[in-house]
GROMACS .gro file of C-alpha atoms in nm:
model
  318
    1UNK     CA    1  -2.210   3.338   0.189
    2UNK     CA    2  -1.950   3.105   0.025
    3UNK     CA    3  -1.953   2.755   0.059
    4UNK     CA    4  -1.643   2.716   0.204
    5UNK     CA    5  -1.741   2.897   0.529
    6UNK     CA    6  -1.979   2.547   0.597
    7UNK     CA    7  -1.786   2.279   0.397
    8UNK     CA    8  -1.439   2.161   0.481
    9UNK     CA    9  -1.212   1.901   0.363
   10UNK     CA   10  -1.021   1.696   0.623
   11UNK     CA   11  -0.627   1.776   0.566
   12UNK     CA   12  -0.585   1.373   0.575
   13UNK     CA   13  -0.747   1.356   0.244
   14UNK     CA   14  -0.586   1.638   0.076
   15UNK     CA   15  -0.218   1.491   0.031
   16UNK     CA   16  -0.087   1.167  -0.086
   17UNK     CA   17   0.143   0.960   0.148
   18UNK     CA   18   0.499   0.884   0.084
   19UNK     CA   19   0.628   0.588   0.284
   20UNK     CA   20   1.002   0.699   0.351
   21UNK     CA   21   0.926   1.047   0.452
   22UNK     CA   22   0.604   1.005   0.635
   23UNK     CA   23   0.730   0.653   0.843
   24UNK     CA   24   0.802   0.861   1.144
   25UNK     CA   25   0.542   1.157   1.112
   26UNK     CA   26   0.331   1.160   1.409
   27UNK     CA   27   0.019   1.265   1.223
   28UNK     CA   28   0.062   1.071   0.866
   29UNK     CA   29  -0.179   0.852   0.951
   30UNK     CA   30  -0.435   1.113   1.128
   31UNK     CA   31  -0.785   1.039   1.041
   32UNK     CA   32  -0.676   0.707   0.845
   33UNK     CA   33  -0.979   0.466   0.796
   34UNK     CA   34  -0.887   0.105   0.734
   35UNK     CA   35  -1.171  -0.039   0.517
   36UNK     CA   36  -1.291  -0.372   0.473
   37UNK     CA   37  -1.097  -0.448   0.161
   38UNK     CA   38  -0.778  -0.329   0.290
   39UNK     CA   39  -0.781  -0.520   0.624
   40UNK     CA   40  -0.878  -0.819   0.355
   41UNK     CA   41  -0.539  -0.736   0.193
   42UNK     CA   42  -0.370  -0.750   0.512
   43UNK     CA   43  -0.528  -1.068   0.640
   44UNK     CA   44  -0.443  -1.250   0.304
   45UNK     CA   45  -0.047  -1.095   0.343
   46UNK     CA   46  -0.036  -1.225   0.697
   47UNK     CA   47  -0.195  -1.565   0.635
   48UNK     CA   48   0.030  -1.620   0.342
   49UNK     CA   49   0.322  -1.538   0.555
   50UNK     CA   50   0.248  -1.816   0.800
   51UNK     CA   51   0.269  -2.018   0.489
   52UNK     CA   52   0.649  -1.893   0.446
   53UNK     CA   53   0.566  -1.702   0.140
   54UNK     CA   54   0.708  -1.348   0.219
   55UNK     CA   55   0.739  -1.184  -0.087
   56UNK     CA   56   0.466  -0.972  -0.233
   57UNK     CA   57   0.333  -0.709  -0.467
   58UNK     CA   58   0.026  -0.474  -0.360
   59UNK     CA   59  -0.148  -0.392  -0.686
   60UNK     CA   60  -0.463  -0.129  -0.712
   61UNK     CA   61  -0.530   0.159  -0.908
   62UNK     CA   62  -0.416   0.517  -0.830
   63UNK     CA   63  -0.566   0.641  -0.508
   64UNK     CA   64  -0.674   0.298  -0.380
   65UNK     CA   65  -0.457   0.366  -0.041
   66UNK     CA   66  -0.198   0.094  -0.095
   67UNK     CA   67   0.081   0.355   0.040
   68UNK     CA   68  -0.126   0.439   0.352
   69UNK     CA   69  -0.207   0.099   0.404
   70UNK     CA   70   0.180   0.001   0.402
   71UNK     CA   71   0.245   0.292   0.622
   72UNK     CA   72   0.007   0.180   0.872
   73UNK     CA   73   0.137  -0.188   0.852
   74UNK     CA   74   0.479  -0.075   0.926
   75UNK     CA   75   0.380   0.158   1.185
   76UNK     CA   76   0.226  -0.121   1.361
   77UNK     CA   77   0.552  -0.328   1.344
   78UNK     CA   78   0.747  -0.059   1.481
   79UNK     CA   79   0.804   0.004   1.860
   80UNK     CA   80   0.497   0.255   1.842
   81UNK     CA   81   0.287  -0.004   1.733
   82UNK     CA   82   0.042  -0.005   2.030
   83UNK     CA   83  -0.055   0.353   1.886
   84UNK     CA   84  -0.164   0.203   1.565
   85UNK     CA   85  -0.348  -0.140   1.678
   86UNK     CA   86  -0.676   0.017   1.690
   87UNK     CA   87  -0.641   0.111   1.312
   88UNK     CA   88  -0.683  -0.247   1.192
   89UNK     CA   89  -0.934  -0.330   1.483
   90UNK     CA   90  -0.866  -0.601   1.735
   91UNK     CA   91  -0.940  -0.897   1.507
   92UNK     CA   92  -0.649  -0.821   1.251
   93UNK     CA   93  -0.444  -0.672   1.520
   94UNK     CA   94  -0.417  -0.998   1.719
   95UNK     CA   95  -0.351  -1.185   1.402
   96UNK     CA   96  -0.083  -0.970   1.277
   97UNK     CA   97   0.083  -0.986   1.653
   98UNK     CA   98   0.055  -1.380   1.667
   99UNK     CA   99   0.207  -1.406   1.338
  100UNK     CA  100   0.489  -1.143   1.332
  101UNK     CA  101   0.617  -1.103   1.696
  102UNK     CA  102   0.807  -0.791   1.719
  103UNK     CA  103   1.110  -0.867   1.979
  104UNK     CA  104   1.235  -0.612   2.196
  105UNK     CA  105   1.268  -0.310   1.939
  106UNK     CA  106   1.039  -0.415   1.698
  107UNK     CA  107   1.094  -0.479   1.318
  108UNK     CA  108   1.351  -0.308   1.119
  109UNK     CA  109   1.147  -0.083   0.873
  110UNK     CA  110   1.314   0.011   0.524
  111UNK     CA  111   1.114   0.235   0.317
  112UNK     CA  112   1.218   0.308  -0.054
  113UNK     CA  113   1.053   0.472  -0.304
  114UNK     CA  114   1.110   0.375  -0.677
  115UNK     CA  115   1.254   0.582  -0.933
  116UNK     CA  116   1.485   0.581  -1.256
  117UNK     CA  117   1.784   0.402  -1.092
  118UNK     CA  118   1.943   0.074  -1.041
  119UNK     CA  119   1.738  -0.117  -0.795
  120UNK     CA  120   2.030  -0.262  -0.633
  121UNK     CA  121   2.162   0.129  -0.533
  122UNK     CA  122   1.824   0.211  -0.462
  123UNK     CA  123   1.767  -0.061  -0.218
  124UNK     CA  124   2.119  -0.023  -0.084
  125UNK     CA  125   2.082   0.314  -0.024
  126UNK     CA  126   1.761   0.255   0.176
  127UNK     CA  127   1.943   0.008   0.405
  128UNK     CA  128   2.230   0.224   0.456
  129UNK     CA  129   2.031   0.519   0.554
  130UNK     CA  130   1.837   0.295   0.798
  131UNK     CA  131   2.158   0.157   0.943
  132UNK     CA  132   2.151  -0.202   0.848
  133UNK     CA  133   2.436  -0.177   0.591
  134UNK     CA  134   2.696   0.024   0.774
  135UNK     CA  135   3.057  -0.074   0.624
  136UNK     CA  136   2.989  -0.119   0.259
  137UNK     CA  137   2.923   0.185   0.018
  138UNK     CA  138   2.575   0.158  -0.143
  139UNK     CA  139   2.711   0.337  -0.471
  140UNK     CA  140   2.946   0.072  -0.504
  141UNK     CA  141   2.764  -0.245  -0.386
  142UNK     CA  142   2.678  -0.518  -0.615
  143UNK     CA  143   2.378  -0.746  -0.598
  144UNK     CA  144   2.547  -1.067  -0.441
  145UNK     CA  145   2.702  -0.817  -0.164
  146UNK     CA  146   2.342  -0.678  -0.089
  147UNK     CA  147   2.156  -0.990  -0.060
  148UNK     CA  148   2.427  -1.144   0.160
  149UNK     CA  149   2.395  -0.822   0.391
  150UNK     CA  150   2.039  -0.876   0.402
  151UNK     CA  151   2.065  -1.231   0.485
  152UNK     CA  152   2.313  -1.156   0.764
  153UNK     CA  153   2.098  -0.928   0.904
  154UNK     CA  154   1.788  -1.102   0.899
  155UNK     CA  155   1.975  -1.416   1.071
  156UNK     CA  156   2.097  -1.190   1.321
  157UNK     CA  157   1.742  -1.093   1.421
  158UNK     CA  158   1.644  -1.450   1.432
  159UNK     CA  159   1.904  -1.556   1.651
  160UNK     CA  160   1.933  -1.260   1.892
  161UNK     CA  161   1.520  -1.191   1.900
  162UNK     CA  162   1.639  -0.791   1.920
  163UNK     CA  163   1.435  -0.717   1.643
  164UNK     CA  164   1.113  -0.918   1.504
  165UNK     CA  165   1.275  -0.901   1.151
  166UNK     CA  166   1.333  -0.672   0.857
  167UNK     CA  167   1.017  -0.523   0.640
  168UNK     CA  168   1.117  -0.352   0.317
  169UNK     CA  169   0.871  -0.157   0.140
  170UNK     CA  170   0.944  -0.071  -0.213
  171UNK     CA  171   0.653   0.198  -0.281
  172UNK     CA  172   0.631   0.328  -0.648
  173UNK     CA  173   0.788   0.002  -0.770
  174UNK     CA  174   0.648   0.051  -1.084
  175UNK     CA  175   0.876   0.309  -1.182
  176UNK     CA  176   1.171   0.095  -1.144
  177UNK     CA  177   1.009  -0.164  -1.377
  178UNK     CA  178   0.923   0.107  -1.639
  179UNK     CA  179   1.289   0.226  -1.638
  180UNK     CA  180   1.403  -0.138  -1.679
  181UNK     CA  181   1.182  -0.220  -1.970
  182UNK     CA  182   1.279   0.122  -2.159
  183UNK     CA  183   1.643   0.032  -2.115
  184UNK     CA  184   1.603  -0.336  -2.166
  185UNK     CA  185   1.747  -0.422  -1.832
  186UNK     CA  186   1.718  -0.742  -1.678
  187UNK     CA  187   1.515  -0.738  -1.331
  188UNK     CA  188   1.658  -1.097  -1.230
  189UNK     CA  189   1.737  -0.908  -0.883
  190UNK     CA  190   1.401  -0.881  -0.782
  191UNK     CA  191   1.378  -1.260  -0.826
  192UNK     CA  192   1.692  -1.323  -0.592
  193UNK     CA  193   1.521  -1.067  -0.367
  194UNK     CA  194   1.179  -1.224  -0.346
  195UNK     CA  195   1.377  -1.585  -0.308
  196UNK     CA  196   1.538  -1.459   0.001
  197UNK     CA  197   1.239  -1.344   0.146
  198UNK     CA  198   1.066  -1.665   0.093
  199UNK     CA  199   1.365  -1.864   0.238
  200UNK     CA  200   1.353  -1.641   0.580
  201UNK     CA  201   1.105  -1.798   0.801
  202UNK     CA  202   0.880  -1.485   0.803
  203UNK     CA  203   1.204  -1.291   0.913
  204UNK     CA  204   1.238  -1.102   0.600
  205UNK     CA  205   0.890  -0.949   0.403
  206UNK     CA  206   0.925  -0.773   0.085
  207UNK     CA  207   0.632  -0.562  -0.024
  208UNK     CA  208   0.616  -0.405  -0.380
  209UNK     CA  209   0.362  -0.155  -0.458
  210UNK     CA  210   0.247  -0.142  -0.821
  211UNK     CA  211  -0.060  -0.010  -1.012
  212UNK     CA  212  -0.056  -0.313  -1.246
  213UNK     CA  213   0.092  -0.670  -1.268
  214UNK     CA  214   0.487  -0.706  -1.299
  215UNK     CA  215   0.463  -0.855  -1.648
  216UNK     CA  216   0.234  -0.553  -1.779
  217UNK     CA  217   0.529  -0.331  -1.779
  218UNK     CA  218   0.703  -0.563  -2.010
  219UNK     CA  219   0.493  -0.524  -2.275
  220UNK     CA  220   0.751  -0.366  -2.527
  221UNK     CA  221   0.996  -0.620  -2.462
  222UNK     CA  222   1.054  -0.921  -2.668
  223UNK     CA  223   0.899  -1.245  -2.592
  224UNK     CA  224   1.169  -1.425  -2.451
  225UNK     CA  225   1.212  -1.130  -2.177
  226UNK     CA  226   0.856  -1.101  -2.131
  227UNK     CA  227   0.841  -1.493  -2.046
  228UNK     CA  228   1.159  -1.383  -1.792
  229UNK     CA  229   0.957  -1.123  -1.619
  230UNK     CA  230   0.631  -1.363  -1.572
  231UNK     CA  231   0.865  -1.602  -1.404
  232UNK     CA  232   0.992  -1.339  -1.171
  233UNK     CA  233   0.650  -1.219  -1.103
  234UNK     CA  234   0.591  -1.592  -0.993
  235UNK     CA  235   0.803  -1.543  -0.700
  236UNK     CA  236   0.577  -1.306  -0.545
  237UNK     CA  237   0.250  -1.337  -0.402
  238UNK     CA  238   0.012  -1.047  -0.589
  239UNK     CA  239  -0.249  -0.905  -0.351
  240UNK     CA  240  -0.499  -0.654  -0.496
  241UNK     CA  241  -0.567  -0.345  -0.298
  242UNK     CA  242  -0.899  -0.181  -0.463
  243UNK     CA  243  -1.131  -0.004  -0.274
  244UNK     CA  244  -1.534  -0.136  -0.368
  245UNK     CA  245  -1.801   0.103  -0.461
  246UNK     CA  246  -1.944   0.141  -0.136
  247UNK     CA  247  -1.603   0.190   0.048
  248UNK     CA  248  -1.546   0.480  -0.170
  249UNK     CA  249  -1.834   0.658  -0.108
  250UNK     CA  250  -1.778   0.627   0.293
  251UNK     CA  251  -1.417   0.773   0.255
  252UNK     CA  252  -1.583   1.077   0.040
  253UNK     CA  253  -1.838   1.140   0.331
  254UNK     CA  254  -1.560   1.087   0.583
  255UNK     CA  255  -1.349   1.338   0.423
  256UNK     CA  256  -1.606   1.616   0.409
  257UNK     CA  257  -1.736   1.788   0.711
  258UNK     CA  258  -2.010   2.038   0.665
  259UNK     CA  259  -2.218   2.233   0.924
  260UNK     CA  260  -2.531   2.204   0.723
  261UNK     CA  261  -2.709   2.023   0.456
  262UNK     CA  262  -2.974   2.093   0.166
  263UNK     CA  263  -3.337   1.983   0.193
  264UNK     CA  264  -3.331   1.923  -0.180
  265UNK     CA  265  -3.017   1.724  -0.132
  266UNK     CA  266  -3.157   1.490   0.089
  267UNK     CA  267  -3.477   1.448  -0.102
  268UNK     CA  268  -3.233   1.335  -0.405
  269UNK     CA  269  -3.025   1.123  -0.202
  270UNK     CA  270  -3.355   0.933  -0.080
  271UNK     CA  271  -3.496   0.874  -0.433
  272UNK     CA  272  -3.154   0.767  -0.533
  273UNK     CA  273  -3.148   0.536  -0.281
  274UNK     CA  274  -3.483   0.385  -0.373
  275UNK     CA  275  -3.360   0.321  -0.713
  276UNK     CA  276  -3.013   0.119  -0.568
  277UNK     CA  277  -3.259  -0.062  -0.335
  278UNK     CA  278  -3.462  -0.178  -0.630
  279UNK     CA  279  -3.135  -0.322  -0.836
  280UNK     CA  280  -2.985  -0.456  -0.506
  281UNK     CA  281  -3.217  -0.541  -0.214
  282UNK     CA  282  -2.941  -0.623   0.001
  283UNK     CA  283  -2.849  -0.253   0.044
  284UNK     CA  284  -2.848  -0.120   0.384
  285UNK     CA  285  -2.983   0.189   0.540
  286UNK     CA  286  -2.658   0.279   0.632
  287UNK     CA  287  -2.566   0.330   0.294
  288UNK     CA  288  -2.847   0.597   0.250
  289UNK     CA  289  -2.688   0.785   0.552
  290UNK     CA  290  -2.347   0.764   0.408
  291UNK     CA  291  -2.452   0.925   0.068
  292UNK     CA  292  -2.638   1.189   0.278
  293UNK     CA  293  -2.291   1.310   0.453
  294UNK     CA  294  -2.147   1.361   0.116
  295UNK     CA  295  -2.320   1.681   0.054
  296UNK     CA  296  -2.240   1.915  -0.129
  297UNK     CA  297  -2.127   1.664  -0.369
  298UNK     CA  298  -2.437   1.532  -0.577
  299UNK     CA  299  -2.556   1.185  -0.492
  300UNK     CA  300  -2.494   1.051  -0.837
  301UNK     CA  301  -2.160   1.212  -0.860
  302UNK     CA  302  -2.053   1.028  -0.517
  303UNK     CA  303  -2.175   0.699  -0.682
  304UNK     CA  304  -1.981   0.743  -0.997
  305UNK     CA  305  -1.678   0.912  -0.861
  306UNK     CA  306  -1.519   0.598  -0.739
  307UNK     CA  307  -1.552   0.397  -1.079
  308UNK     CA  308  -1.458   0.690  -1.309
  309UNK     CA  309  -1.121   0.732  -1.099
  310UNK     CA  310  -1.018   0.367  -1.154
  311UNK     CA  311  -0.945   0.460  -1.525
  312UNK     CA  312  -0.561   0.518  -1.580
  313UNK     CA  313  -0.540   0.869  -1.465
  314UNK     CA  314  -0.200   1.021  -1.363
  315UNK     CA  315  -0.130   1.119  -1.038
  316UNK     CA  316  -0.156   1.467  -1.110
  317UNK     CA  317  -0.456   1.415  -1.321
  318UNK     CA  318  -0.698   1.245  -0.995
   0.00000   0.00000   0.00000
């Protein structure tokens, strides 16, 4: 009998999320688990918004769940938010609601995915597609016009209280930065965009999703340009999004469903847990049960897979 007859991988864990395509897909977050480190990232973001910091970069390695977290956050602020309150739990959900009131129609969500393109045109196209920019041609708009259009929309949200505000998510922002670095282009537009968000009184939130800090993409540039990129990064608050070791094991256990378990496997898992307990006396019995749920993955592999996957693998190599 094949192992595939009694071991399955939940479909939620078999594909990556794309914020622009999955925002309105009802099953995009089916089975999503907002682990403690992700909840902390959201709380950190929300509490800084309370202090009028509204431009962020969420930084973490491939597969750390940044895009899924951004999608869950966006869905919470959208009119369908009641459906997703349970994703973050009552404590986090209540703090989001208290800090970011949604107005009559929820927040206007603008999802954009980075590619080798002028960021002004990329973001203008995303805003045009979502109805924020209606009269201007996104292909011909310049940065000044774009910033003015965003500012006008945000002020309108504040005056009419129809929308809670504007949330712009730039997923794969690193691709824009890589392209700009290769071509020796200026990224001053991102500084202006961040400054606009930080002056918005919490009505315009900008989140750029990265695999490394902004200045890391500028290593090939001259010293003067690297200093300029570092100054631009200073306009953003960088929030790490990275799963801890035990959280990664929990995700593995939830991804695998099986109708049977090997007795030998359970014995190996218990022996391994005893070794862990010697080095980390605070390790709970819940960790043992989580390891057991990873079958048929070997317990040692379950422990090592997370740290190994934090290396700089490409998306297809993971």
